[in-house]
CSV table of C-alpha atoms in Angstrom, one decimal:
chain,number,residue,atom,x,y,z
A,971,GLN,CA,-10.6,-20.1,-19.7
A,972,LEU,CA,-12.9,-17.3,-18.8
A,973,GLN,CA,-13.6,-14.9,-21.7
A,974,LEU,CA,-15.4,-11.5,-21.4
A,975,GLN,CA,-16.9,-9.3,-24.1
A,976,GLU,CA,-18.3,-5.9,-23.7
A,977,SER,CA,-21.2,-4.6,-25.8
A,978,GLY,CA,-23.5,-1.6,-25.8
A,979,SER,CA,-24.0,1.8,-27.3
A,980,GLY,CA,-20.8,3.5,-28.5
A,981,LEU,CA,-22.4,7.0,-28.6
A,982,VAL,CA,-24.5,8.5,-25.8
A,983,LYS,CA,-25.9,12.0,-25.6
A,984,PRO,CA,-25.1,14.2,-22.7
A,985,SER,CA,-27.4,13.8,-19.7
A,986,GLN,CA,-28.5,10.4,-20.9
A,987,THR,CA,-27.7,7.0,-19.4
A,988,LEU,CA,-24.7,4.9,-20.6
A,989,SER,CA,-25.5,1.2,-20.6
A,990,LEU,CA,-23.0,-1.6,-21.2
A,991,THR,CA,-23.1,-5.4,-20.8
A,992,CYS,CA,-20.3,-7.9,-20.4
A,993,ALA,CA,-20.9,-11.4,-21.7
A,994,VAL,CA,-19.3,-14.1,-19.7
A,995,SER,CA,-18.2,-17.4,-21.3
A,996,GLY,CA,-19.1,-20.8,-20.1
A,997,ASP,CA,-20.7,-21.1,-16.7
A,998,TYR,CA,-18.3,-18.8,-15.0
A,999,ILE,CA,-21.2,-16.4,-14.1
A,1000,ASN,CA,-22.2,-19.0,-11.4
A,1001,SER,CA,-18.6,-19.7,-10.2
A,1002,GLY,CA,-18.5,-17.2,-7.3
A,1003,TYR,CA,-16.4,-14.7,-9.2
A,1004,SER,CA,-16.4,-10.9,-8.7
A,1005,TRP,CA,-17.2,-8.7,-11.7
A,1006,SER,CA,-15.6,-5.3,-12.3
A,1007,TRP,CA,-15.9,-2.3,-14.5
A,1008,ILE,CA,-12.9,-0.1,-15.3
A,1009,ARG,CA,-12.5,2.8,-17.7
A,1010,GLN,CA,-9.7,4.7,-19.4
A,1011,SER,CA,-10.4,8.3,-20.6
A,1012,PRO,CA,-8.4,9.5,-23.7
A,1013,GLY,CA,-4.8,10.1,-22.8
A,1014,LYS,CA,-5.3,9.2,-19.1
A,1015,GLY,CA,-4.8,6.3,-16.8
A,1016,LEU,CA,-7.2,3.6,-15.8
A,1017,ASP,CA,-10.0,4.3,-13.3
A,1018,TRP,CA,-11.8,1.7,-11.3
A,1019,ILE,CA,-15.6,2.2,-11.5
A,1020,GLY,CA,-16.7,-0.5,-9.2
A,1021,TYR,CA,-17.5,-4.2,-8.8
A,1022,ILE,CA,-20.1,-6.7,-7.6
A,1023,ILE,CA,-18.8,-9.6,-5.5
A,1024,ARG,CA,-20.1,-13.1,-5.1
A,1025,SER,CA,-22.6,-12.2,-2.3
A,1026,GLY,CA,-24.2,-9.6,-4.6
A,1027,ASN,CA,-22.8,-6.7,-2.7
A,1028,THR,CA,-21.6,-3.8,-4.8
A,1029,TYR,CA,-18.7,-1.4,-4.2
A,1030,TYR,CA,-18.3,1.8,-6.2
A,1031,ASN,CA,-15.7,4.4,-6.7
A,1032,PRO,CA,-16.9,7.4,-4.6
A,1033,SER,CA,-16.1,9.7,-7.6
A,1034,LEU,CA,-19.0,8.0,-9.5
A,1035,LYS,CA,-21.0,6.3,-6.8
A,1036,SER,CA,-24.2,8.4,-7.1
A,1037,ARG,CA,-24.4,7.7,-10.9
A,1038,VAL,CA,-23.3,4.1,-11.2
A,1039,THR,CA,-25.1,0.7,-10.9
A,1040,ILE,CA,-23.5,-2.7,-11.5
A,1041,SER,CA,-25.7,-5.8,-11.7
A,1042,VAL,CA,-25.5,-9.4,-12.7
A,1043,ASP,CA,-28.0,-11.4,-14.8
A,1044,ARG,CA,-27.1,-15.0,-14.3
A,1045,SER,CA,-29.8,-16.3,-16.7
A,1046,LYS,CA,-28.2,-14.3,-19.5
A,1047,LYS,CA,-24.7,-15.0,-18.4
A,1048,GLN,CA,-23.8,-11.3,-18.2
A,1049,PHE,CA,-23.2,-8.4,-16.0
A,1050,SER,CA,-24.0,-4.8,-16.6
A,1051,LEU,CA,-23.0,-1.2,-16.0
A,1052,LYS,CA,-25.2,1.9,-16.0
A,1053,VAL,CA,-23.9,5.4,-15.6
A,1054,THR,CA,-26.6,8.1,-15.4
A,1055,SER,CA,-26.4,11.8,-16.3
A,1056,VAL,CA,-23.3,11.4,-18.5
A,1057,THR,CA,-21.1,14.3,-19.6
A,1058,ALA,CA,-18.2,14.5,-22.0
A,1059,ALA,CA,-16.0,13.5,-19.0
A,1060,ASP,CA,-17.5,10.1,-19.2
A,1061,THR,CA,-16.0,9.5,-22.7
A,1062,ALA,CA,-13.7,6.6,-22.3
A,1063,VAL,CA,-12.8,3.0,-23.2
A,1064,TYR,CA,-14.8,0.9,-20.8
A,1065,TYR,CA,-13.5,-2.5,-19.7
A,1066,CYS,CA,-15.1,-5.3,-17.9
A,1067,ALA,CA,-13.1,-7.8,-15.8
A,1068,GLY,CA,-13.7,-10.8,-13.6
A,1069,GLY,CA,-11.8,-12.8,-11.1
A,1070,ILE,CA,-12.0,-15.0,-8.0
A,1071,ASP,CA,-11.1,-12.4,-5.4
A,1072,TYR,CA,-11.0,-8.9,-6.6
A,1073,GLY,CA,-12.4,-9.3,-10.1
A,1074,PHE,CA,-9.4,-8.4,-12.1
A,1075,ASP,CA,-8.0,-11.7,-13.3
A,1076,TYR,CA,-9.5,-11.7,-16.8
A,1077,TRP,CA,-10.3,-8.7,-18.9
A,1078,GLY,CA,-12.5,-7.8,-21.9
A,1079,GLN,CA,-11.1,-6.0,-24.9
A,1080,GLY,CA,-12.8,-2.8,-24.1
A,1081,ILE,CA,-15.5,-0.7,-25.8
A,1082,LEU,CA,-15.2,3.0,-26.7
A,1083,VAL,CA,-18.1,5.1,-25.5
A,1084,THR,CA,-18.3,8.7,-26.7
A,1085,VAL,CA,-20.6,11.2,-25.0
A,1086,SER,CA,-21.6,13.8,-27.6
A,1087,SER,CA,-24.7,15.4,-28.9
B,1211,GLU,CA,-7.2,7.2,-1.8
B,1212,THR,CA,-4.0,5.5,-2.6
B,1213,THR,CA,-2.1,7.0,-5.5
B,1214,LEU,CA,0.2,4.7,-7.5
B,1215,THR,CA,3.1,6.5,-9.2
B,1216,GLN,CA,4.3,4.4,-12.1
B,1217,SER,CA,7.6,5.0,-13.9
B,1218,PRO,CA,8.8,5.4,-16.5
B,1219,ALA,CA,5.8,6.3,-18.7
B,1220,PHE,CA,7.7,5.2,-21.8
B,1221,MET,CA,10.8,3.1,-22.3
B,1222,SER,CA,12.6,1.4,-25.2
B,1223,ALA,CA,14.6,-1.8,-24.9
B,1224,THR,CA,16.6,-4.1,-27.1
B,1225,PRO,CA,15.9,-7.9,-27.2
B,1226,GLY,CA,17.9,-9.5,-24.5
B,1227,ASP,CA,17.8,-6.5,-22.2
B,1228,LYS,CA,16.6,-6.5,-18.6
B,1229,VAL,CA,13.8,-3.9,-17.8
B,1230,ASN,CA,12.5,-2.6,-14.5
B,1231,ILE,CA,9.2,-0.8,-14.1
B,1232,SER,CA,8.4,0.9,-10.8
B,1233,CYS,CA,5.1,1.4,-9.0
B,1234,LYS,CA,5.2,3.5,-5.8
B,1235,ALA,CA,2.2,3.7,-3.5
B,1236,SER,CA,1.3,6.8,-1.5
B,1237,GLN,CA,0.6,4.6,1.5
B,1238,ASP,CA,1.4,1.1,2.7
B,1239,ILE,CA,-0.6,-1.4,0.7
B,1240,ASP,CA,1.1,-4.6,2.0
B,1241,HIS,CA,1.5,-6.9,-0.9
B,1242,ASP,CA,-1.8,-6.0,-2.5
B,1243,LEU,CA,-0.5,-5.1,-5.9
B,1244,ASN,CA,-1.0,-6.7,-9.3
B,1245,TRP,CA,0.7,-6.2,-12.6
B,1246,TYR,CA,-0.9,-6.5,-16.1
B,1247,GLN,CA,0.2,-6.4,-19.7
B,1248,ARG,CA,-1.9,-5.1,-22.5
B,1249,LYS,CA,-1.1,-5.2,-26.2
B,1250,PRO,CA,-2.9,-3.0,-28.8
B,1251,GLY,CA,-6.3,-4.5,-29.6
B,1252,GLU,CA,-5.9,-7.3,-27.1
B,1253,ARG,CA,-7.2,-8.1,-23.7
B,1254,ALA,CA,-5.1,-7.2,-20.7
B,1255,ILE,CA,-3.3,-10.2,-19.2
B,1256,PHE,CA,-2.7,-10.7,-15.5
B,1257,ILE,CA,1.0,-11.4,-15.0
B,1258,ILE,CA,1.9,-10.8,-11.4
B,1259,GLN,CA,-0.3,-11.1,-8.3
B,1260,GLU,CA,0.2,-10.0,-4.7
B,1261,GLY,CA,3.4,-8.2,-5.6
B,1262,THR,CA,5.6,-11.2,-6.3
B,1263,THR,CA,3.7,-14.2,-7.5
B,1264,LEU,CA,3.9,-15.1,-11.1
B,1265,VAL,CA,0.4,-16.0,-12.6
B,1266,PRO,CA,0.4,-19.5,-14.0
B,1267,GLY,CA,1.2,-19.6,-17.7
B,1268,ILE,CA,3.3,-16.4,-17.6
B,1269,PRO,CA,6.9,-16.9,-18.8
B,1270,PRO,CA,9.4,-16.9,-15.9
B,1271,ARG,CA,11.3,-14.0,-17.4
B,1272,PHE,CA,8.7,-11.9,-15.7
B,1273,SER,CA,9.1,-11.3,-12.0
B,1274,GLY,CA,7.7,-8.9,-9.4
B,1275,SER,CA,9.3,-7.6,-6.2
B,1276,GLY,CA,8.4,-5.2,-3.4
B,1277,TYR,CA,6.1,-4.8,-0.4
B,1278,GLY,CA,4.5,-1.9,1.3
B,1279,THR,CA,5.0,1.1,-0.9
B,1280,ASP,CA,7.7,0.2,-3.5
B,1281,PHE,CA,7.1,-2.4,-6.1
B,1282,THR,CA,9.0,-3.4,-9.3
B,1283,LEU,CA,8.1,-5.4,-12.3
B,1284,THR,CA,11.2,-6.9,-13.9
B,1285,ILE,CA,11.4,-8.5,-17.4
B,1286,ASN,CA,14.6,-10.4,-18.0
B,1287,ASN,CA,16.0,-11.3,-21.4
B,1288,ILE,CA,13.3,-9.2,-23.2
B,1289,GLU,CA,11.7,-10.5,-26.3
B,1290,SER,CA,10.0,-8.6,-29.1
B,1291,GLU,CA,6.6,-10.0,-28.1
B,1292,ASP,CA,7.0,-8.1,-24.8
B,1293,ALA,CA,6.2,-4.8,-26.5
B,1294,ALA,CA,3.1,-3.7,-24.7
B,1295,TYR,CA,1.5,-1.3,-22.1
B,1296,TYR,CA,2.1,-2.4,-18.5
B,1297,PHE,CA,0.2,-1.2,-15.5
B,1298,CYS,CA,-0.1,-1.8,-11.8
B,1299,LEU,CA,-3.3,-2.0,-9.7
B,1300,GLN,CA,-3.7,-1.9,-5.9
B,1301,HIS,CA,-6.5,-3.7,-4.2
B,1302,ASP,CA,-5.6,-3.0,-0.6
B,1303,ASN,CA,-8.2,-0.2,0.0
B,1304,PHE,CA,-11.1,1.5,-1.7
B,1305,PRO,CA,-11.2,2.9,-4.2
B,1306,TYR,CA,-8.9,0.5,-6.0
B,1307,THR,CA,-6.4,2.5,-8.1
B,1308,PHE,CA,-4.1,2.0,-11.0
B,1309,GLY,CA,-0.7,3.3,-12.0
B,1310,GLN,CA,-0.5,5.6,-15.1
B,1311,GLY,CA,1.0,2.8,-17.2
B,1312,THR,CA,4.3,2.2,-19.0
B,1313,LYS,CA,4.5,1.8,-22.8
B,1314,LEU,CA,7.4,-0.6,-23.5
B,1315,GLU,CA,8.8,-0.5,-27.0
B,1316,ILE,CA,11.2,-3.1,-28.4
B,1317,LYS,CA,13.8,-1.8,-30.9
């Protein structure tokens, strides 16, 4: 069964770039899955950040589109998230997820990222 | 953007109860709604796909119903292990959106 694990810096300074990776178990990175990033700010609901589908096309939430990049590195069996020019509003638990169609079948445990100086 | 209004935000149940959690969409999303369960410190688990289809491996006491704008997650004969945070997700249109979630406590 597919397993996902987020990693990256848990503390990012304002105006800097948040970078996270999601390790994908087995050989699922080559299985034609879609890969997603989602976040949940303290006390709030979940927000879809975006995803990359099997063709390599990416789709982002318009609320973040200008600051977000999602990419896949098949050689490292991982996919990544970058969010530029972060502010305190980007403080959240970030989740990676993957699946056959929409990229939400399997989820990671989440990683807390705090934006603070 | 499709808003998903999920209710209740919190509920408490006794083992053996039947529980209903509602997810209402602000526009027609056909059957493009999933349900998930997340326990503290654990990964979210995919339990219902396309509004009504039980994901393989999920106990049959879980069921989903609805189409269009009104959806319901039902848990029959609740067990203590069902204590968790439940949320819905629509993948009908961009941006994909989530319900605010329901925290289910088992007494």
